[in-house]
XYZ file of C-alpha atoms in Angstrom:
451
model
C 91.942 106.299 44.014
C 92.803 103.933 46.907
C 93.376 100.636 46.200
C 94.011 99.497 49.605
C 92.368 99.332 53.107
C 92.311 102.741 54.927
C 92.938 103.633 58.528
C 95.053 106.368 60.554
C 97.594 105.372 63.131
C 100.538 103.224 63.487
C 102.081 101.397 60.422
C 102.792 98.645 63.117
C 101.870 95.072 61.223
C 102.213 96.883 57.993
C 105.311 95.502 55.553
C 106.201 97.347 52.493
C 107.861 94.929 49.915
C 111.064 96.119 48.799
C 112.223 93.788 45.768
C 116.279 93.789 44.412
C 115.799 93.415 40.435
C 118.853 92.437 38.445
C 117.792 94.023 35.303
C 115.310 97.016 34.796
C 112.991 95.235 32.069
C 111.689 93.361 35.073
C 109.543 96.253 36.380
C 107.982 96.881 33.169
C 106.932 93.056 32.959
C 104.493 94.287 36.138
C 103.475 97.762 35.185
C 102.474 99.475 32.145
C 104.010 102.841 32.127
C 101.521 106.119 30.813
C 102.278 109.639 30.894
C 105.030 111.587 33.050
C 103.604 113.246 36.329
C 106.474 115.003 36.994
C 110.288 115.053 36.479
C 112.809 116.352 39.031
C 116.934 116.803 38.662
C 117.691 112.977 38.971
C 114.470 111.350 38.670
C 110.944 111.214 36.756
C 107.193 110.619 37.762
C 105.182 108.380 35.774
C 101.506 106.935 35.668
C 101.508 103.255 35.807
C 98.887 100.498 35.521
C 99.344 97.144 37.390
C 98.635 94.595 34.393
C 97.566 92.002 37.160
C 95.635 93.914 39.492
C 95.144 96.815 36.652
C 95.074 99.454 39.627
C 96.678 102.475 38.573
C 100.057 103.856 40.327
C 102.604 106.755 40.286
C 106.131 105.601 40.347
C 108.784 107.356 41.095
C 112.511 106.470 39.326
C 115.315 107.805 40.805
C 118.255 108.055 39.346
C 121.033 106.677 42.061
C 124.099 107.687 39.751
C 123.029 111.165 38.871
C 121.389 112.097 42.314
C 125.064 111.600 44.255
C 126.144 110.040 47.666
C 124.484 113.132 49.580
C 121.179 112.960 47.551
C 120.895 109.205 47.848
C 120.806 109.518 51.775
C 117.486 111.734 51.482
C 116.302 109.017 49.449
C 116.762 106.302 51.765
C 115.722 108.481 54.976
C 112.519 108.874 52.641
C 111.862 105.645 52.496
C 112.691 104.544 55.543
C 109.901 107.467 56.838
C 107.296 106.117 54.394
C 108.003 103.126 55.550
C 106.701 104.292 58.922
C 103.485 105.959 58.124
C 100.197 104.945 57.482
C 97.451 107.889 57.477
C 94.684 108.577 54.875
C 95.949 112.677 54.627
C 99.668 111.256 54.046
C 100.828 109.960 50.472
C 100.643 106.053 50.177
C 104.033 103.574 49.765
C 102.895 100.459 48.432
C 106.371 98.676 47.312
C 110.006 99.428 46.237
C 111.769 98.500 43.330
C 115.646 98.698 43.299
C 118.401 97.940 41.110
C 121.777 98.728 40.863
C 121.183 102.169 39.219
C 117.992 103.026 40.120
C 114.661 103.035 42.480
C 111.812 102.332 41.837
C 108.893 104.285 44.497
C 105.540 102.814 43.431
C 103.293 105.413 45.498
C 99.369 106.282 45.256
C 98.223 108.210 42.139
C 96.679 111.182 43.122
C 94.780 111.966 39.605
C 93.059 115.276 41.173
C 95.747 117.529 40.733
C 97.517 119.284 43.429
C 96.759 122.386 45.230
C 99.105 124.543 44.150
C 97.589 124.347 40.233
C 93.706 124.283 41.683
C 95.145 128.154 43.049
C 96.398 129.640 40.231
C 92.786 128.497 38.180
C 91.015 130.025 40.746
C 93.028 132.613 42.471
C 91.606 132.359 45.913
C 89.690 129.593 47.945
C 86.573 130.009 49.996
C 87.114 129.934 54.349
C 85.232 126.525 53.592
C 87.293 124.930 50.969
C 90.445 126.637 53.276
C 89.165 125.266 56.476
C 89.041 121.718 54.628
C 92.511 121.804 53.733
C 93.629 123.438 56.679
C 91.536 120.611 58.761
C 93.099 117.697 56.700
C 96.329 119.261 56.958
C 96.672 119.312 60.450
C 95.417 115.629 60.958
C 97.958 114.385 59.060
C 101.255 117.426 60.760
C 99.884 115.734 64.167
C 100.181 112.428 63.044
C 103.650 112.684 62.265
C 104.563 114.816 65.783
C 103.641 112.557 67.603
C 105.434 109.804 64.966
C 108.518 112.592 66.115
C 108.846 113.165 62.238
C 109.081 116.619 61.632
C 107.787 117.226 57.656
C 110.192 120.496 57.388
C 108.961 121.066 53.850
C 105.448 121.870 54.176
C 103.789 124.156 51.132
C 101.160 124.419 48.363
C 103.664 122.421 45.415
C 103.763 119.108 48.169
C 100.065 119.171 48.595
C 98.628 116.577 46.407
C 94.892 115.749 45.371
C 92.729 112.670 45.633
C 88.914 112.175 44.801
C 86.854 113.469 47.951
C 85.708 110.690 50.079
C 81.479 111.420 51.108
C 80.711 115.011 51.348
C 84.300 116.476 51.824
C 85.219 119.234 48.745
C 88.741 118.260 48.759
C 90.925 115.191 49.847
C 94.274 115.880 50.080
C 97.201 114.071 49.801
C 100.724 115.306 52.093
C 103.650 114.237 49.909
C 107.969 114.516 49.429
C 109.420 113.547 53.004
C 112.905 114.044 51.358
C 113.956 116.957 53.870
C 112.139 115.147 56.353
C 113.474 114.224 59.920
C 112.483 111.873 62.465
C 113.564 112.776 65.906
C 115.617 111.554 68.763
C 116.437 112.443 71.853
C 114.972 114.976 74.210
C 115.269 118.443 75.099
C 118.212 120.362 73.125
C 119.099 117.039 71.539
C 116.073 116.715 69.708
C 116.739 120.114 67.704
C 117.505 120.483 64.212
C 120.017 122.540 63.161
C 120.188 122.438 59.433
C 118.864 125.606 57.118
C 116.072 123.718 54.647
C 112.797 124.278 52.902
C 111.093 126.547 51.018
C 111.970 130.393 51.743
C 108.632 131.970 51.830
C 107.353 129.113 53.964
C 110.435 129.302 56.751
C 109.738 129.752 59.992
C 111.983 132.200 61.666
C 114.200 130.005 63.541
C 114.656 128.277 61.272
C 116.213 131.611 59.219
C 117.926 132.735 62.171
C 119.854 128.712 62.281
C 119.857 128.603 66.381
C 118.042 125.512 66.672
C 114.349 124.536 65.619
C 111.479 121.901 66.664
C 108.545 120.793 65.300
C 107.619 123.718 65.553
C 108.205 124.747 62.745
C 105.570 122.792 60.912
C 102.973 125.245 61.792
C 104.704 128.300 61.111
C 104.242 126.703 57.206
C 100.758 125.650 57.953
C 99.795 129.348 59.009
C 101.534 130.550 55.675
C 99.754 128.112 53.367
C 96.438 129.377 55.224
C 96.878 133.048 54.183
C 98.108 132.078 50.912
C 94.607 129.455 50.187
C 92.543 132.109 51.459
C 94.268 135.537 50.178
C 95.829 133.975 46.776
C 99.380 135.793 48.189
C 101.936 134.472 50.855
C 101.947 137.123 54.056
C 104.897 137.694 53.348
C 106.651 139.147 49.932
C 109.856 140.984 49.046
C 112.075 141.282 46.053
C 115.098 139.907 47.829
C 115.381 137.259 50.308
C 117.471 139.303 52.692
C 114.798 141.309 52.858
C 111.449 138.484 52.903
C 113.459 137.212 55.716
C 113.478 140.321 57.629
C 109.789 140.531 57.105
C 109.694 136.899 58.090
C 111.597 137.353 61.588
C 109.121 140.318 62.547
C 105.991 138.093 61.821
C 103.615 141.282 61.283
C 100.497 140.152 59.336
C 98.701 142.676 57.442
C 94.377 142.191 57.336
C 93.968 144.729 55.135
C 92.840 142.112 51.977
C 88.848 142.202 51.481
C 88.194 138.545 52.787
C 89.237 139.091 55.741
C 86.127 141.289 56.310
C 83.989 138.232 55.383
C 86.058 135.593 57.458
C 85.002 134.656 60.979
C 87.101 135.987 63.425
C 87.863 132.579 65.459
C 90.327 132.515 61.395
C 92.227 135.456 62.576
C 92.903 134.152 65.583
C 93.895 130.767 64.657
C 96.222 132.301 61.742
C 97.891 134.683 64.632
C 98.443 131.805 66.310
C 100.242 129.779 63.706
C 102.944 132.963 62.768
C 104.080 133.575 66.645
C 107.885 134.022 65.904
C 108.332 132.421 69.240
C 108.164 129.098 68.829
C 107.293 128.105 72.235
C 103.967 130.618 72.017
C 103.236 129.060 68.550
C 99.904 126.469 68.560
C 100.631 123.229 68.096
C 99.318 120.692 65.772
C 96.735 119.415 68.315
C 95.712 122.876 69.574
C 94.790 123.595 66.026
C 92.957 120.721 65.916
C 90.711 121.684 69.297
C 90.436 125.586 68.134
C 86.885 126.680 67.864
C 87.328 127.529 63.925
C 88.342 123.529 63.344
C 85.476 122.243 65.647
C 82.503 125.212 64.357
C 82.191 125.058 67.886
C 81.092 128.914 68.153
C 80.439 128.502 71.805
C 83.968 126.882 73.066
C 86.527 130.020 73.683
C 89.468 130.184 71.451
C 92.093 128.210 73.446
C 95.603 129.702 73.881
C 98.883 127.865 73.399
C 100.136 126.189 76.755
C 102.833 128.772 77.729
C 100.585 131.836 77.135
C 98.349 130.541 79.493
C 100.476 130.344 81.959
C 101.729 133.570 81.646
C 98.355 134.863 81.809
C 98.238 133.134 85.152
C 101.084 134.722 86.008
C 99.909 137.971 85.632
C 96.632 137.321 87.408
C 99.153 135.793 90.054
C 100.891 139.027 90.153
C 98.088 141.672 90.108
C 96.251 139.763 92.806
C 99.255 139.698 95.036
C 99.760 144.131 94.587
C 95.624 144.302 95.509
C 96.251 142.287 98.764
C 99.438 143.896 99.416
C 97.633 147.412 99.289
C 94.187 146.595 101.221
C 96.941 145.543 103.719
C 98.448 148.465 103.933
C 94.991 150.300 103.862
C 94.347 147.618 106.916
C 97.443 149.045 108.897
C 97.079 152.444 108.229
C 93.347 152.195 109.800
C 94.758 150.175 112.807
C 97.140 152.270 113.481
C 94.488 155.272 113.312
C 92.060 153.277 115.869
C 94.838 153.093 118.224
C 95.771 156.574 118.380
C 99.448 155.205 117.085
C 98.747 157.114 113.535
C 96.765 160.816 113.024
C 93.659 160.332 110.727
C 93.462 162.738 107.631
C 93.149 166.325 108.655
C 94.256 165.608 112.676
C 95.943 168.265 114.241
C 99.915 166.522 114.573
C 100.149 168.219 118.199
C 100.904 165.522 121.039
C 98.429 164.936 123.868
C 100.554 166.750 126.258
C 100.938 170.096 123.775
C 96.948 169.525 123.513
C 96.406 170.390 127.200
C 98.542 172.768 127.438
C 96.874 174.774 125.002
C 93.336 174.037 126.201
C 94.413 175.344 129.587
C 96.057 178.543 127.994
C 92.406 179.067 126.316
C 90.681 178.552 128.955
C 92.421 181.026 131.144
C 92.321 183.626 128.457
C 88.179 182.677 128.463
C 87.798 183.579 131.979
C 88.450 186.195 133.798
C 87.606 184.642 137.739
C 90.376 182.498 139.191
C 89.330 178.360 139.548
C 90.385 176.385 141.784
C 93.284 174.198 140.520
C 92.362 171.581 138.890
C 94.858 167.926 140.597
C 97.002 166.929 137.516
C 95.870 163.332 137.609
C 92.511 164.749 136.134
C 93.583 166.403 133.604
C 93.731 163.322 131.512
C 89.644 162.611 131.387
C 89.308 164.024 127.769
C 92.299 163.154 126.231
C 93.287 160.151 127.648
C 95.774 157.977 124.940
C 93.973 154.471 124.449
C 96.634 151.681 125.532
C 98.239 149.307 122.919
C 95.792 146.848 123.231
C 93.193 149.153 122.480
C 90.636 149.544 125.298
C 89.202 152.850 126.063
C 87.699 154.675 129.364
C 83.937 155.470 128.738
C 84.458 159.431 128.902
C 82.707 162.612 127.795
C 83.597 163.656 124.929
C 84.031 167.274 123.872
C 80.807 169.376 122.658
C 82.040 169.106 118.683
C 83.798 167.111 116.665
C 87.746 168.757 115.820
C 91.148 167.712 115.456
C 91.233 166.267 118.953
C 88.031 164.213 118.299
C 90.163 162.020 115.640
C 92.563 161.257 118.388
C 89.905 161.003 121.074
C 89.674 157.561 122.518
C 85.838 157.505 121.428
C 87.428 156.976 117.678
C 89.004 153.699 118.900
C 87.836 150.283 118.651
C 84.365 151.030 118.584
C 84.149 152.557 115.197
C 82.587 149.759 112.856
C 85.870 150.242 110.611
C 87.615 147.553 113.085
C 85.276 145.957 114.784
C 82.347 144.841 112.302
C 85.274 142.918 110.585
C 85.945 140.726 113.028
C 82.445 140.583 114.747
C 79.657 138.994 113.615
C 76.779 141.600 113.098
C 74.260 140.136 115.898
C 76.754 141.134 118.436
C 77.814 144.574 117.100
C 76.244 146.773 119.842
C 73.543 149.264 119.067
C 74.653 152.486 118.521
C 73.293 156.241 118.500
C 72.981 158.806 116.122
C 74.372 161.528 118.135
C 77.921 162.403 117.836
C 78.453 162.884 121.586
C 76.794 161.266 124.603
C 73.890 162.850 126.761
C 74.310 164.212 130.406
C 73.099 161.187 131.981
C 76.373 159.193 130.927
C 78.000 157.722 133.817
C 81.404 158.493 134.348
C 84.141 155.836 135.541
C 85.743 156.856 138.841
C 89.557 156.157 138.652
C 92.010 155.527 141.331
C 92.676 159.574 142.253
C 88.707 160.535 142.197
C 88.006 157.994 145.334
C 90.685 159.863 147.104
C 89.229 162.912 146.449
């Protein structure tokens, strides 16, 4: 039960007493010490009632002497964190005690339980009680990102219980910031290099010790998902060589029962949560926006930032090999309409070759001597269209063969050119016939006036 005024954000304004006591009897002049909560290697957990206020605390003695130099530095960073916060899904530091031997941590009682006991009583929990934790839980990760204070310990044992607030089912508490880490710096200086946590709940770089962000946060959150809604961690071996080996390959077996009864939008979210690359993993926020947090069935399931962009990369990349080929598709047919390319099944024989051989045919045909023919008119039927394209209106021959696709009447007048770069009210009208009538006049060139 709170016993003090609620709101998320910044702890700016906020000052948490922290009182030097010469002897230890002092304390217990305030508070009435109950039952122990919980007792660690160097320090114990007890209940404890304010005999002013009578509001009911946990505090936390620590044992300064036993714990060591090392172990006393995590308890000051500690403080100094829960100093900093102030959020309604994050454990509660209302003053400090200290002495010469000890400290004293009076913190929020959360008289619910934890988490971690509510599982083993009843094995599994529902997508609804697992999307309430999982909701919570994320609240509070993001609040500390963007406090830069990485949790680093993240798992069912530091999830703590508080009476629900309204309708919620479950009001959890985050708790023990000893392994946490606040930030500083940007880029590679804002890594972490140090090997810590829980093994079945480490993300794999943080196994593989080559640096690790924030990051890692969610790998834990995806884990404690599976484990709320399966009753088993994803992943489970007799060694730890070997659960980290598992760990680093990230495969997540569906094969449990509730899955079948689970929306898929969970699936998706989870997947998202165990990427072994960090930089494709969600973040705290994009958790927070994914359609199974909001129940918005209609909103697609968003992607983390980087996979989007590779997505757009790809699109990027097929786009530019479909242009590249219509292109080439485009240069092939110019080349075609120019007479500069033969069109599929075109004889390869050069203009030149092409009379030749009608002239051998045609004197094998006939067996009456013609008058000869001037060379300059030989070229009315198989006249070569010029670069630019314009043809001589000609006769063309009586049916279609292999020197009809190099015949000029193939050229720009075909619709495969021309209606692309024409508007359709001035394409001209054209006939259904594949060769022109009698009456078509011919052009006269240069040599026929002579003549």
């Amino acid at each position: 039960m709170s016993q003090y005024p609620r709101k998320d954000g910044s702890a700016t304004g906020r000052t948490i007493p922290h009182t030097r006591i010469e002897d230890e009897r002092q304390i217990e002049d305030i508070y009435e010490f109950g039952e122990v909560l919980g007792k660690g290697s160097f320090g114990v957990v007890k209940e404890a009632t304010n005999k002013e206020t009578g509001c009911r605390w946990a505090i936390k003695a620590v044992n300064k002497e036993k714990a060591g130099t090392s172990a006393v530095k995590l308890l000051e960073r500690e403080v100094l964190i829960m100093k900093k916060i102030h959020h309604k899904h994050l454990i509660h530091l209302e003053e400090i005690y200290e002495t010469s031997k000890r400290m004293y941590l009076v913190m929020e009682l959360c008289d619910a339980g934890g988490i971690q006991k509510l599982l083993e009583k009843t094995t599994r929990f529902s997508e609804k009680e697992t999307w309430t934790v999982i909701n919570q839980l994320a609240h509070a990760v993001a609040y500390l990102h963007d406090s830069d204070i990485v949790h680093r310990d993240l798992k069912l044992e530091n999830i703590l219980l508080s009476q629900p607030v309204g309708t919620e089912l479950l009001n959890i508490k985050l708790t023990d910031f000893g392994l946490s880490y606040v930030k500083g710096g940007v880029g590679s200086d804002s890594m972490m290099q140090s090997v810590c946590g829980t093994p079945i709940y480490m993300a794999p770089e943080v196994i593989l010790d080559l640096g690790y962000s924030q990051q890692c946060d969610i790998w834990s959150i995806g884990v404690i998902m599976f484990t709320l809604l399966t009753g088993r961690p994803p992943f489970v071996a007799e060694t730890e060589e070997k659960l980290y080996e598992l760990i680093k390959k990230g495969e997540v077996d569906f094969s449990d029962p509730c899955w079948e009864t689970c929306h898929e939008s969970a699936k998706n979210l989870l997947l998202g949560m165990l990427k072994v690359d960090p930089a494709y993993r969600r973040t705290a926020k994009e958790i927070l926006n994914h359609p199974w947090i909001t129940g918005d069935s209609d909103a697609s399931e968003t992607s983390n930032v980087l996979e989007l962009m590779k997505m757009y990369s790809e699109e990027l990349r097929q786009g530019s090999e479909s242009q590249d080929g219509q292109e080439a598709n485009n240069n092939i047919n110019s080349e075609m309409e120019d007479g500069l390319a033969p069109s599929p099944g075109a004889s390869s024989e050069s203009p030149k070759e092409d009379v030749d051989r009608k002239q051998s045919n045609s004197a094998k045909a006939s067996s009456t001597p013609k008058r000869a023919v001037p060379s300059s008119n030989r070229k009315t039927s198989n006249q070569t269209p010029s670069r630019r394209g314009n043809t001589t209106n000609q006769m063309a021959p009586p049916s279609p063969n292999a020197r009809d696709a190099q015949s000029p009447s193939r050229s720009r007048d075909s619709p495969s050119s021309s209606s692309r770069s024409v508007p359709g009210y001035m394409q001209p009208t054209r006939s259904s016939g594949a060769t022109k009538g009698p009456g078509t006049p011919r052009v006269r060139k240069s040599s026929d006036k002579k003549r």
